[in-house]
Amino acid sequence: MELKSVLVVDPVDGEYTANVKISGTKIESVDRAHGNPRAIMMPGFVDTHSHGAAGVNSMKMDHAGLEKWEEFLYPHGVTFLLPSTVSALKKDMLRVANQVSSYMEEKARTSIRGVHYEGPYINVKKKGAQNPETIRPATLKELREVLTDDVILVTMAPEIDGFFEALVEMKMQDVVVSIGHTDATFAQVNKAFEAGCDRMTHFPNGMNTLHHREVGCVGAGLILPFKLEMIVDGFHTSPEFVKLVYVIRGADNIILVTDSIDATGLEDGIYDLGGLKVTVNEGKATLDDGTIAGSTLVFDQAVRNFRKWTGCSLVELARVSSYNALTNLGIRNRGRIKEGYIADLVVMNSELNVVETILAGKTVYKL
């Protein structure tokens, strides 16, 4: 396969017109060319925080549901997805992890690349739309049971009992820990950072706010070199806040995520999130008390929003939509448009609407 005269947007080498040749699952060559490009090519989008879409709920899905979810995301440019749990009982966490592992074993080519446990080792004071009945401290005994080979990201609060022991255990297993659903002080967050935790979950949601006498979690995210997940849907974060974080921290430290739920792509109505009733009205998902409960955001819309709200360059857009997430997870063979890399690619028009998605060298969506 060869894609001629595209504007290559590589997060490291920049943007230039080129002909991109794919052989098997990898990029064989990227040859610079002259003339006006016909389309924009970026590394395929990476969503490391999503609870479902198209009627599929991560906590209830089967093989067919996971396949439906994956295929729903192709027209939105997603080539790497971590199905994410909510706080749950051990048996339910393992069911999700085992379902994902089985799916990955059976599918030779898939965007499903592992599991993100969002909880249950969080602070109940900042539970958001998490079920408080399942929130609990972390223990090494439980962690060793639930950390299967395909769990690669876990959201935890640094102030809970067992956090630092858990952090050591997960670093030994190459599991990335992200700070979230937390009421920690700046000092507690800083201690976690110094211990090797350098990521925050859906910043600044699910954490205490900035105060001039205790800058807390939000202050820590703005001061310390964390990688910050952000849900840029206009509900979780306003355009002005997104611009603020972009100006202060820069595109190199932002990771776009959707935090989408099963209502994504469907009509407004009543849905379920970890046993809690969620109402979706005009695209906004909330609990009965008004708490935001995930999103109905699709990834390509997040990309367009970020570009519009920040005025970022296309190269910066490639970083926040794929490269930053992958490098944070230690994945080095994806996220570039370069010889030898896995050919996970998204082709877009000038309005950043997806026209083609390529997964491991195969076109899985074409407008």
XYZ file of C-alpha atoms in Angstrom:
367
model
C 0.000 0.000 0.000
C 1.233 3.493 -0.843
C -0.340 6.823 0.083
C 0.941 9.509 -2.210
C 1.229 13.241 -1.667
C 0.072 13.441 1.946
C 1.040 16.036 4.518
C 2.913 13.864 6.994
C 2.574 15.197 10.535
C 5.145 13.420 12.670
C 5.387 14.395 16.362
C 9.199 14.497 16.187
C 10.238 15.240 12.609
C 7.492 17.786 11.930
C 5.295 18.203 8.879
C 6.180 17.792 5.214
C 4.679 16.411 2.020
C 5.604 12.789 1.348
C 4.705 9.467 -0.206
C 4.247 6.829 2.483
C 4.716 3.171 1.592
C 3.417 0.393 3.839
C 4.560 -3.215 3.735
C 2.729 -5.735 5.890
C 2.051 -4.140 9.260
C 4.840 -1.554 9.144
C 5.853 1.645 7.417
C 8.443 0.735 4.794
C 9.387 4.196 3.566
C 8.532 7.872 3.905
C 9.815 9.709 0.835
C 9.597 13.475 0.770
C 7.769 14.910 -2.235
C 6.940 18.238 -3.845
C 3.593 19.858 -4.513
C 0.462 20.457 -2.533
C -0.614 17.552 -0.335
C -4.039 16.026 -0.894
C -4.680 15.176 2.760
C -3.226 15.263 6.276
C -1.698 12.119 7.772
C -1.072 11.688 11.501
C -0.277 8.708 13.708
C -3.508 6.905 14.609
C -5.278 8.281 17.653
C -4.669 6.712 21.068
C -7.415 6.627 23.707
C -6.121 5.297 27.010
C -9.263 6.113 28.988
C -12.643 4.951 27.713
C -15.475 3.027 29.382
C -17.460 2.198 26.280
C -19.310 3.406 23.201
C -22.050 2.390 20.791
C -24.054 0.678 23.524
C -21.075 -1.351 24.781
C -20.204 -1.057 28.481
C -16.677 -2.075 29.484
C -17.918 -3.720 32.685
C -20.472 -5.899 30.858
C -18.968 -6.480 27.413
C -18.426 -9.820 25.730
C -16.290 -10.618 22.675
C -18.929 -9.366 20.226
C -19.391 -6.170 22.211
C -15.675 -5.452 22.289
C -15.513 -5.973 18.539
C -18.462 -3.614 18.028
C -16.797 -0.979 20.211
C -13.512 -1.259 18.327
C -15.189 -0.982 14.931
C -17.263 2.008 16.067
C -14.034 3.894 16.768
C -12.396 3.334 13.369
C -14.262 6.213 11.673
C -13.015 8.404 14.524
C -9.373 7.548 13.849
C -8.665 5.437 16.947
C -6.029 2.734 16.419
C -5.069 2.133 20.072
C -7.615 1.693 22.856
C -7.435 0.759 26.520
C -10.871 -0.355 27.723
C -11.192 1.182 31.173
C -12.969 -0.142 34.234
C -14.668 1.783 36.984
C -14.223 0.932 40.673
C -15.399 -2.645 40.978
C -15.083 -5.867 42.931
C -12.008 -7.981 42.274
C -13.954 -10.598 40.334
C -15.396 -7.957 38.019
C -11.994 -6.373 37.419
C -10.589 -9.766 36.501
C -13.523 -10.538 34.230
C -12.787 -7.388 32.194
C -9.043 -8.067 32.099
C -9.560 -11.676 31.044
C -12.084 -10.676 28.384
C -9.617 -8.197 26.904
C -6.758 -10.717 27.042
C -8.845 -13.376 25.298
C -9.924 -10.895 22.632
C -6.345 -9.796 21.956
C -5.204 -13.405 21.643
C -7.901 -14.180 19.082
C -7.498 -11.040 16.949
C -4.370 -10.851 14.844
C -5.026 -7.179 14.121
C -6.775 -5.063 16.758
C -6.743 -1.608 18.308
C -7.410 -3.134 21.739
C -4.025 -3.053 23.476
C -4.660 -3.630 27.190
C -6.652 -2.528 30.225
C -6.856 0.602 32.342
C -8.141 0.105 35.901
C -9.689 3.424 36.940
C -10.013 2.610 40.628
C -11.010 1.116 42.978
C -7.963 2.397 44.897
C -9.136 6.006 45.065
C -10.466 8.530 47.586
C -14.196 8.200 48.183
C -14.350 11.979 48.795
C -13.503 12.491 45.133
C -15.322 9.477 43.750
C -17.125 11.419 41.021
C -19.298 8.878 39.205
C -17.633 5.875 40.870
C -19.634 3.526 43.081
C -18.537 4.183 46.707
C -19.414 0.627 47.757
C -16.491 -0.752 45.750
C -13.826 1.850 46.632
C -11.131 0.466 48.934
C -7.452 0.691 49.939
C -4.811 -1.048 47.884
C -3.222 -4.239 49.181
C -0.339 -6.143 47.662
C -2.316 -9.375 47.942
C -5.154 -8.053 45.794
C -2.880 -6.288 43.337
C -0.959 -9.474 42.649
C -4.265 -11.141 41.812
C -5.723 -8.444 39.551
C -2.604 -7.269 37.692
C -2.763 -9.581 34.701
C -0.235 -9.241 31.889
C -2.519 -6.939 29.888
C -3.192 -4.378 32.638
C -0.915 -1.484 31.729
C -2.456 1.542 33.477
C -4.021 2.019 36.930
C -5.574 5.177 38.393
C -4.987 5.618 42.126
C -5.109 8.328 44.802
C -1.720 8.910 46.487
C -3.213 9.574 49.948
C -4.950 6.200 50.319
C -3.557 3.398 52.444
C -1.163 1.184 50.544
C -0.418 3.589 47.692
C 3.368 3.643 47.918
C 3.703 -0.094 48.415
C 1.406 -0.553 45.417
C 3.454 1.888 43.353
C 6.625 -0.129 43.918
C 4.830 -3.352 42.973
C 3.374 -1.880 39.786
C 6.642 -0.335 38.667
C 8.180 -3.803 38.973
C 5.456 -5.074 36.624
C 5.794 -2.134 34.182
C 2.308 -0.880 35.044
C 1.897 2.905 34.823
C 0.190 4.568 37.793
C -1.865 7.705 37.215
C -3.040 10.014 40.010
C -6.805 10.528 40.018
C -9.968 10.773 42.096
C -7.877 12.298 44.835
C -8.073 14.877 47.624
C -4.308 14.909 48.169
C -2.354 17.944 49.269
C 0.430 19.341 47.113
C 2.953 17.683 49.415
C 1.294 14.276 48.980
C 1.181 14.619 45.195
C 4.796 15.782 45.148
C 5.835 12.750 47.205
C 4.101 10.476 44.687
C 5.849 12.254 41.835
C 9.231 11.870 43.492
C 8.468 8.156 43.913
C 8.021 7.806 40.145
C 4.349 8.601 39.437
C 4.223 11.144 36.607
C 0.694 11.044 35.194
C -2.685 12.488 36.206
C -6.095 11.099 35.238
C -8.625 13.426 33.526
C -6.997 16.589 34.866
C -8.453 18.615 36.658
C -11.594 16.524 37.188
C -11.974 14.317 40.250
C -9.470 16.243 42.345
C -9.375 19.231 44.677
C -9.130 22.676 43.180
C -6.492 25.391 43.247
C -6.307 27.593 46.363
C -3.747 30.274 47.104
C -2.844 28.762 50.505
C -2.863 25.102 49.357
C -2.439 24.658 45.634
C -3.392 20.979 45.956
C -3.739 18.603 43.040
C -4.474 21.173 40.366
C -1.529 23.292 41.457
C 0.673 20.209 41.396
C -0.453 19.436 37.857
C 0.476 22.935 36.741
C 3.814 23.095 38.578
C 5.242 19.581 38.379
C 6.168 17.797 35.125
C 3.189 15.447 35.071
C 1.606 14.123 31.905
C -1.988 15.322 32.091
C -4.978 13.458 30.670
C -7.628 15.933 29.536
C -11.238 15.484 28.387
C -11.776 18.386 26.000
C -15.533 18.156 25.558
C -16.582 21.560 26.925
C -18.293 19.911 29.915
C -15.364 18.503 31.884
C -13.166 21.434 30.917
C -13.996 24.816 29.448
C -12.155 25.999 26.341
C -10.454 28.646 28.459
C -9.135 26.086 30.950
C -7.812 23.898 28.142
C -6.004 26.939 26.730
C -4.644 27.766 30.195
C -3.122 24.302 30.620
C -1.746 24.398 27.077
C -0.068 27.747 27.700
C 1.369 26.760 31.093
C 2.361 23.121 30.486
C 2.610 22.922 26.713
C 1.475 20.255 24.273
C 4.283 17.880 25.273
C 2.578 17.255 28.620
C -1.061 16.800 27.562
C -2.732 13.469 26.707
C -6.172 13.652 25.107
C -8.696 11.050 26.299
C -12.441 10.691 25.875
C -13.573 8.995 29.133
C -16.487 7.912 26.949
C -19.318 5.696 28.170
C -21.664 3.310 26.367
C -24.003 6.180 25.441
C -21.411 7.533 23.006
C -22.834 7.507 19.511
C -26.374 6.865 20.782
C -29.376 8.997 21.622
C -29.971 10.814 24.901
C -31.459 8.598 27.597
C -30.764 6.531 30.712
C -27.575 4.458 30.949
C -25.488 2.596 33.547
C -21.975 3.241 34.833
C -20.685 0.797 37.423
C -24.161 0.248 38.838
C -25.015 3.961 38.922
C -27.803 5.507 36.844
C -26.548 7.982 34.262
C -28.752 10.408 32.363
C -27.528 11.766 29.036
C -29.123 15.040 27.988
C -27.849 16.928 24.936
C -24.680 14.847 25.044
C -23.861 15.561 28.702
C -23.775 12.514 30.991
C -24.608 13.073 34.680
C -25.743 11.287 37.820
C -28.995 12.324 39.505
C -27.082 14.818 41.685
C -25.549 16.521 38.642
C -22.117 14.900 38.897
C -20.553 14.460 35.463
C -20.455 10.746 34.657
C -18.019 10.142 31.835
C -18.563 11.626 28.405
C -20.071 11.010 24.994
C -17.018 12.496 23.298
C -15.472 10.846 20.246
C -11.751 11.198 19.728
C -11.686 13.089 16.448
C -13.985 15.706 17.977
C -11.547 16.024 20.876
C -8.794 16.631 18.343
C -10.788 19.340 16.567
C -11.733 20.951 19.883
C -8.139 21.064 21.080
C -6.961 22.626 17.838
C -9.748 25.231 17.906
C -9.424 26.115 21.591
C -5.634 26.343 21.748
C -4.531 27.292 18.250
C -1.897 24.553 18.463
C 0.157 23.399 15.504
C -0.527 20.137 13.709
C 2.683 18.694 15.138
C 1.494 19.533 18.643
C -1.832 17.912 17.786
C -0.010 14.705 16.840
C 1.680 14.738 20.234
C -1.455 15.201 22.340
C -3.486 12.681 20.314
C -1.028 9.766 20.237
C 2.681 10.260 20.838
C 2.510 11.510 24.427
C 0.224 8.694 25.541
C 2.356 6.010 23.942
C 5.688 7.279 25.247
C 4.193 7.617 28.736
C 3.248 3.926 28.563
C 6.694 2.965 27.308
C 5.490 1.969 23.829
C 8.158 2.787 21.257
C 7.029 1.088 18.030
C 3.898 3.197 17.470
C 3.030 6.882 17.300
C 5.465 7.969 14.566
C 5.295 8.186 10.778
C 8.717 6.729 10.290
C 10.322 3.682 8.699
C 9.956 0.557 10.825
C 7.056 1.780 12.946
C 3.702 -0.009 13.074
C 1.480 1.539 10.391
C -1.278 2.876 12.639
C -2.346 5.978 10.736
C -5.224 8.394 10.338
C -5.801 10.427 7.183
C -7.854 13.614 7.444
C -9.053 16.497 5.324
C -8.237 20.133 6.002
C -11.086 20.335 8.539
C -9.574 17.417 10.485
C -12.405 15.086 9.582
C -11.283 11.472 9.257
C -11.290 10.104 5.715
C -9.242 6.930 6.272
C -7.997 4.892 9.226
C -5.184 2.370 8.829
C -4.587 -0.229 11.542
C -1.315 -2.177 11.403
C -1.061 -1.624 7.665
C -4.679 -2.381 6.746
C -7.392 0.129 5.895
C -10.191 -0.416 8.423
C -12.204 2.683 7.511
C -12.426 4.781 4.378
C -14.929 7.536 3.682
